[in-house]
Coordinates of C-alpha atoms in Angstrom, one line a residue:
X243 CA 18.8 -10.2 8.3
X244 CA 20.2 -12.9 10.6
X245 CA 20.6 -10.5 13.5
X246 CA 17.7 -11.9 15.6
X247 CA 17.2 -15.0 17.6
X248 CA 14.5 -17.6 17.0
X249 CA 12.0 -16.1 19.4
X250 CA 12.1 -12.8 17.7
X251 CA 11.8 -14.4 14.3
X252 CA 8.7 -16.3 15.4
X253 CA 7.2 -13.1 16.9
X254 CA 7.9 -11.2 13.7
X255 CA 6.1 -13.7 11.6
X256 CA 3.0 -13.8 13.8
X257 CA 3.0 -9.9 14.0
X258 CA 3.2 -9.5 10.3
X259 CA 0.7 -12.3 9.7
X260 CA -1.9 -10.8 11.9
X261 CA -1.7 -7.3 10.4
X262 CA -1.6 -8.9 6.9
X263 CA -4.9 -10.7 7.5
X264 CA -6.5 -7.5 8.8
X265 CA -5.2 -5.6 5.8
X266 CA -6.5 -8.3 3.4
X267 CA -10.0 -8.3 4.9
X268 CA -10.3 -4.5 4.9
X269 CA -9.0 -4.0 1.3
X270 CA -10.8 -7.0 -0.1
X271 CA -14.1 -5.6 1.3
X272 CA -13.3 -2.2 -0.3
X273 CA -12.6 -3.8 -3.7
X274 CA -15.8 -6.0 -3.5
X275 CA -17.9 -3.0 -2.6
X276 CA -16.6 -1.3 -5.7
X277 CA -17.4 -4.3 -7.9
X278 CA -20.9 -4.4 -6.4
X279 CA -21.6 -0.7 -7.1
X280 CA -19.1 0.6 -9.7
X281 CA -21.1 3.7 -10.6
X282 CA -20.8 5.0 -7.0
X283 CA -17.0 5.4 -7.1
X284 CA -16.0 8.1 -9.7
X285 CA -12.9 10.3 -9.8
X286 CA -11.4 11.8 -7.7
X287 CA -12.1 9.0 -5.2
X288 CA -11.6 6.0 -7.5
X289 CA -7.8 5.7 -7.0
X290 CA -8.7 4.6 -3.4
X291 CA -10.1 1.4 -5.0
X292 CA -7.0 0.7 -7.0
X293 CA -4.8 1.5 -4.0
X294 CA -6.9 -1.0 -1.9
X295 CA -6.5 -3.6 -4.7
X296 CA -2.7 -3.2 -4.5
X297 CA -2.7 -3.6 -0.8
X298 CA -4.8 -6.8 -1.1
X299 CA -2.0 -8.3 -3.2
X300 CA 0.7 -7.0 -0.8
X301 CA -1.1 -8.5 2.2
X302 CA -1.6 -11.9 0.3
X303 CA 2.2 -12.0 -0.3
X304 CA 2.9 -11.5 3.4
X305 CA 0.2 -14.1 4.3
X306 CA 2.0 -16.5 2.0
X307 CA 5.3 -15.8 3.8
X308 CA 3.6 -16.4 7.1
X309 CA 2.2 -19.7 6.0
X310 CA 5.3 -20.9 4.3
X311 CA 7.6 -20.0 7.2
X312 CA 11.2 -20.0 6.0
X313 CA 10.7 -22.4 3.0
X314 CA 11.0 -19.6 0.5
X315 CA 13.6 -17.4 2.1
X316 CA 16.1 -20.0 3.3
X317 CA 18.1 -22.6 1.4
X318 CA 17.7 -26.3 2.2
X319 CA 19.8 -27.4 5.1
X320 CA 22.9 -29.5 4.4
X321 CA 24.7 -31.6 7.1
X322 CA 24.7 -28.8 9.7
X323 CA 21.6 -27.2 11.3
X324 CA 22.6 -23.8 10.1
X325 CA 20.2 -22.2 7.7
X326 CA 21.4 -19.8 4.9
X327 CA 19.3 -17.0 3.5
X328 CA 18.3 -17.0 -0.2
X329 CA 20.2 -14.6 -2.4
X330 CA 18.8 -14.2 -5.9
X331 CA 15.7 -15.7 -7.6
X332 CA 16.8 -19.2 -8.3
X333 CA 14.6 -20.8 -5.6
X334 CA 11.0 -21.2 -6.8
X335 CA 8.5 -19.0 -5.0
X336 CA 11.0 -16.3 -4.2
X337 CA 10.6 -14.3 -7.4
X338 CA 6.8 -14.7 -7.4
X339 CA 6.5 -13.3 -3.9
X340 CA 9.0 -10.5 -4.7
X341 CA 7.1 -9.5 -7.8
X342 CA 3.8 -9.4 -5.9
X343 CA 5.2 -7.4 -3.0
X344 CA 7.5 -5.0 -4.8
X345 CA 5.3 -4.2 -7.8
X346 CA 2.1 -3.7 -5.9
X347 CA 3.6 -1.9 -2.9
X348 CA 5.2 0.6 -5.3
X349 CA 2.0 0.8 -7.4
X350 CA 0.0 1.6 -4.3
X351 CA 2.3 4.5 -3.6
X352 CA 1.8 5.7 -7.2
X353 CA -2.0 5.4 -6.8
X354 CA -1.8 7.6 -3.7
X355 CA 0.1 10.2 -5.7
X356 CA -2.6 10.0 -8.3
X357 CA -5.3 10.3 -5.6
X358 CA -3.6 13.5 -4.3
X359 CA -3.4 14.8 -7.9
X360 CA -7.1 14.1 -8.7
X361 CA -8.1 15.8 -5.4
X362 CA -6.0 18.8 -6.5
X363 CA -7.5 18.9 -10.0
X364 CA -11.0 18.6 -8.5
X365 CA -10.8 20.9 -5.5
X366 CA -8.1 23.3 -6.6
X367 CA -8.4 23.5 -10.4
X368 CA -12.2 22.9 -10.5
X369 CA -12.0 19.9 -12.8
X370 CA -15.2 17.8 -13.1
X371 CA -15.0 14.1 -12.6
X372 CA -15.7 13.6 -16.3
X373 CA -12.6 15.6 -17.2
X374 CA -10.5 13.7 -14.7
X375 CA -11.8 10.3 -15.9
X376 CA -11.0 11.3 -19.5
X377 CA -7.3 11.2 -18.5
X378 CA -7.5 8.0 -16.5
X379 CA -5.5 6.0 -19.0
X380 CA -2.5 8.1 -18.1
X381 CA -3.0 7.3 -14.4
X382 CA -3.0 3.5 -15.2
X383 CA 0.1 4.0 -17.4
X384 CA 1.9 5.7 -14.6
X385 CA 1.0 2.9 -12.1
X386 CA 2.1 0.2 -14.6
X387 CA 5.4 1.9 -15.4
X388 CA 6.8 0.5 -12.2
X389 CA 7.0 -2.9 -14.1
X390 CA 10.3 -1.7 -15.7
X391 CA 11.8 -0.9 -12.4
X392 CA 10.6 -4.2 -11.0
X393 CA 12.4 -6.1 -13.7
X394 CA 15.6 -4.2 -13.0
X395 CA 15.3 -4.9 -9.2
X396 CA 14.9 -8.7 -9.7
X397 CA 18.7 -9.0 -9.8
X398 CA 18.9 -7.6 -6.2
X399 CA 16.4 -9.9 -4.5
X400 CA 17.2 -11.5 -1.2
X401 CA 15.2 -13.5 1.4
X402 CA 13.7 -11.7 4.4
X403 CA 13.6 -14.1 7.3
X404 CA 11.4 -11.7 9.4
X405 CA 8.5 -11.8 6.9
X406 CA 9.1 -15.0 5.0
X407 CA 9.1 -13.2 1.7
X408 CA 11.7 -12.0 -0.8
X409 CA 12.4 -8.4 -1.3
X410 CA 15.0 -6.0 -2.7
X411 CA 17.7 -4.3 -0.5
X412 CA 17.7 -6.9 2.3
X413 CA 21.5 -7.3 2.0
X414 CA 22.5 -4.5 -0.3
X415 CA 22.4 -0.9 0.9
X416 CA 22.8 0.4 -2.6
X417 CA 19.8 -1.7 -3.8
X418 CA 17.8 -0.4 -0.8
X419 CA 18.6 3.2 -1.6
X420 CA 18.0 2.9 -5.4
X421 CA 15.0 0.6 -5.6
X422 CA 13.2 1.4 -2.3
X423 CA 14.2 4.6 -0.6
X424 CA 14.5 6.9 -3.7
X425 CA 11.1 5.9 -5.2
X426 CA 9.3 6.3 -1.8
X427 CA 10.8 9.7 -1.2
X428 CA 9.8 10.9 -4.7
X429 CA 6.2 9.6 -4.2
X430 CA 5.9 11.2 -0.8
X431 CA 7.2 14.5 -2.1
X432 CA 4.8 14.5 -5.1
X433 CA 1.8 13.4 -3.1
X434 CA 2.4 15.9 -0.3
X435 CA 2.9 18.7 -2.8
X436 CA -0.4 18.0 -4.5
X437 CA -2.3 17.8 -1.2
X438 CA -0.8 21.1 0.1
X439 CA -1.6 22.8 -3.2
X440 CA -5.2 21.5 -3.0
X441 CA -5.6 22.7 0.6
X442 CA -4.2 26.1 -0.2
X443 CA -6.8 26.4 -3.1
X444 CA -9.6 25.2 -0.9
X445 CA -8.8 27.6 1.9
X446 CA -8.7 30.5 -0.6
X447 CA -12.1 29.4 -2.0
X448 CA -13.5 29.0 1.5
X449 CA -12.4 32.6 2.5
X450 CA -14.0 34.1 -0.6
X451 CA -17.3 32.1 -0.1
X452 CA -17.5 33.2 3.6
X453 CA -16.8 36.8 2.6
X454 CA -19.7 36.6 0.1
X455 CA -22.0 35.0 2.7
X456 CA -22.2 31.6 0.8
X457 CA -22.6 28.4 2.8
X458 CA -19.3 26.4 3.0
X459 CA -20.6 23.2 4.6
X460 CA -20.0 21.0 1.5
X461 CA -16.6 22.5 0.9
X462 CA -15.6 21.9 4.6
X463 CA -16.8 18.3 4.3
X464 CA -14.5 17.9 1.2
X465 CA -11.6 19.4 3.1
X466 CA -12.2 16.9 6.0
X467 CA -12.3 13.9 3.6
X468 CA -9.0 15.0 1.9
X469 CA -7.5 15.7 5.3
X470 CA -8.3 12.2 6.5
X471 CA -6.6 10.5 3.6
X472 CA -3.6 12.9 3.7
X473 CA -2.8 11.1 7.0
X474 CA -1.2 8.5 4.6
X475 CA 1.9 10.8 4.8
X476 CA 2.4 9.7 8.5
X477 CA 3.0 5.9 7.9
X478 CA 4.8 6.6 4.6
X479 CA 7.2 8.9 6.5
X480 CA 7.7 6.3 9.3
X481 CA 8.5 3.6 6.7
X482 CA 11.1 5.9 5.1
X483 CA 12.6 6.7 8.5
X484 CA 12.9 3.0 9.2
X485 CA 14.6 2.4 5.9
X486 CA 17.0 5.2 6.6
X487 CA 17.8 3.6 9.9
X488 CA 18.6 0.3 8.1
X489 CA 20.8 1.8 5.5
X490 CA 22.7 4.0 8.0
X491 CA 23.6 1.2 10.4
X492 CA 23.7 -1.9 8.1
X493 CA 27.5 -1.8 7.7
X494 CA 28.0 -1.4 11.5
X495 CA 25.7 -4.4 12.2
X496 CA 27.6 -6.6 9.7
X497 CA 31.1 -5.7 11.0
X498 CA 30.4 -5.8 14.7
X499 CA 27.5 -8.3 14.8
X500 CA 25.5 -5.8 16.8
X501 CA 21.8 -6.4 16.9
X502 CA 19.5 -3.8 15.3
X503 CA 16.5 -2.4 17.2
X504 CA 13.9 -5.1 16.7
X505 CA 11.1 -2.6 17.4
X506 CA 12.0 -0.5 14.4
X507 CA 11.5 -3.4 12.1
X508 CA 8.1 -4.3 13.6
X509 CA 7.0 -0.7 13.3
X510 CA 8.1 -0.7 9.6
X511 CA 6.0 -3.8 8.7
X512 CA 3.0 -2.3 10.6
X513 CA 3.2 1.0 8.8
X514 CA 3.5 -0.8 5.5
X515 CA 0.1 -2.4 6.0
X516 CA -1.8 0.2 8.1
X517 CA -2.8 2.2 5.0
X518 CA -4.5 -0.8 3.6
X519 CA -6.3 -1.5 6.9
X520 CA -7.6 2.1 7.2
X521 CA -8.6 2.3 3.5
X522 CA -11.6 0.2 4.4
X523 CA -12.8 2.9 6.8
X524 CA -13.3 5.2 3.8
X525 CA -16.3 3.3 2.5
X526 CA -18.0 2.6 5.9
X527 CA -21.2 4.5 5.4
X528 CA -24.9 4.1 4.8
X529 CA -24.2 4.2 1.1
X530 CA -22.1 1.0 1.4
X531 CA -24.9 -0.7 3.3
X532 CA -27.4 0.4 0.6
X533 CA -25.0 -0.9 -2.1
X534 CA -24.9 -4.4 -0.6
X535 CA -28.6 -4.4 0.1
X536 CA -29.3 -3.7 -3.6
X537 CA -26.8 -6.4 -4.6
X538 CA -28.4 -9.0 -2.4
X539 CA -31.9 -8.0 -3.7
X540 CA -30.7 -8.5 -7.3
X541 CA -29.2 -11.9 -6.3
X542 CA -32.5 -12.9 -4.6
X543 CA -34.6 -11.8 -7.5
X544 CA -32.4 -13.6 -10.0
X545 CA -32.6 -16.9 -8.0
X546 CA -36.4 -16.5 -7.7
X547 CA -36.6 -16.0 -11.4
X548 CA -34.6 -19.1 -12.1
X549 CA -36.8 -21.1 -9.7
X550 CA -40.0 -19.9 -11.4
X551 CA -38.6 -20.9 -14.8

């Protein structure tokens, strides 16, 4: 992706670095809150925790790319001052950052699909959280199945000079379509389908309850909570649109040396991290404050007990 001048490359690294730090802080707080009070987070909401954990690793990969500059994505200079972009996984650091970024970004998408599925089972099919949790091993199996695809994608890894990390499909349109675009489209379709099916079921139940004169406040709160997280479809759609832009015009850029729209790439990186940033808002409530208060109380009592002994 050597279409941009040095100023734009510097701006891109700072841009991605800032959003990565914000994403890491938000998702790490979400994961730590879960560890402090595990019993609070049951299905169908628990996939949000695993999704946040995935985004923590993704943000750490981008932070590493920001701190390392072009050390991972570019070959060592020879006699000339011209830098060449890494192709393949021979340079140390490149495959590690790729595995972190690709595996966990795809796993986060799968966990969003699982979240949509569990919402549908809970709201639409009237499954209890115990019934959903009984099948949780299949959810983890689905999320870890991406390992096989990751291994296949390793042969198509290139350096990304904008972010400072290695990824698949940077130079190959076919790799971009097969390993990035196709999976993202499938995940978006499945997740959206489950969400829509859940909403249809909820609206039907709400209509029946209103007709019978039953209060619908709890049901409407559930609909709002599902609706908030269904906003994930917006950044996911934007990212896919950006990838479509890349694969559609890549050949033209290479043949004519025309510069792509820099803004599209910056929007893509922002949308890739924005879900992780907003996932922290899900747990901002009085319950979270109470969870941390109880945690600090336990710590204080344990320290006091040790001092007494």
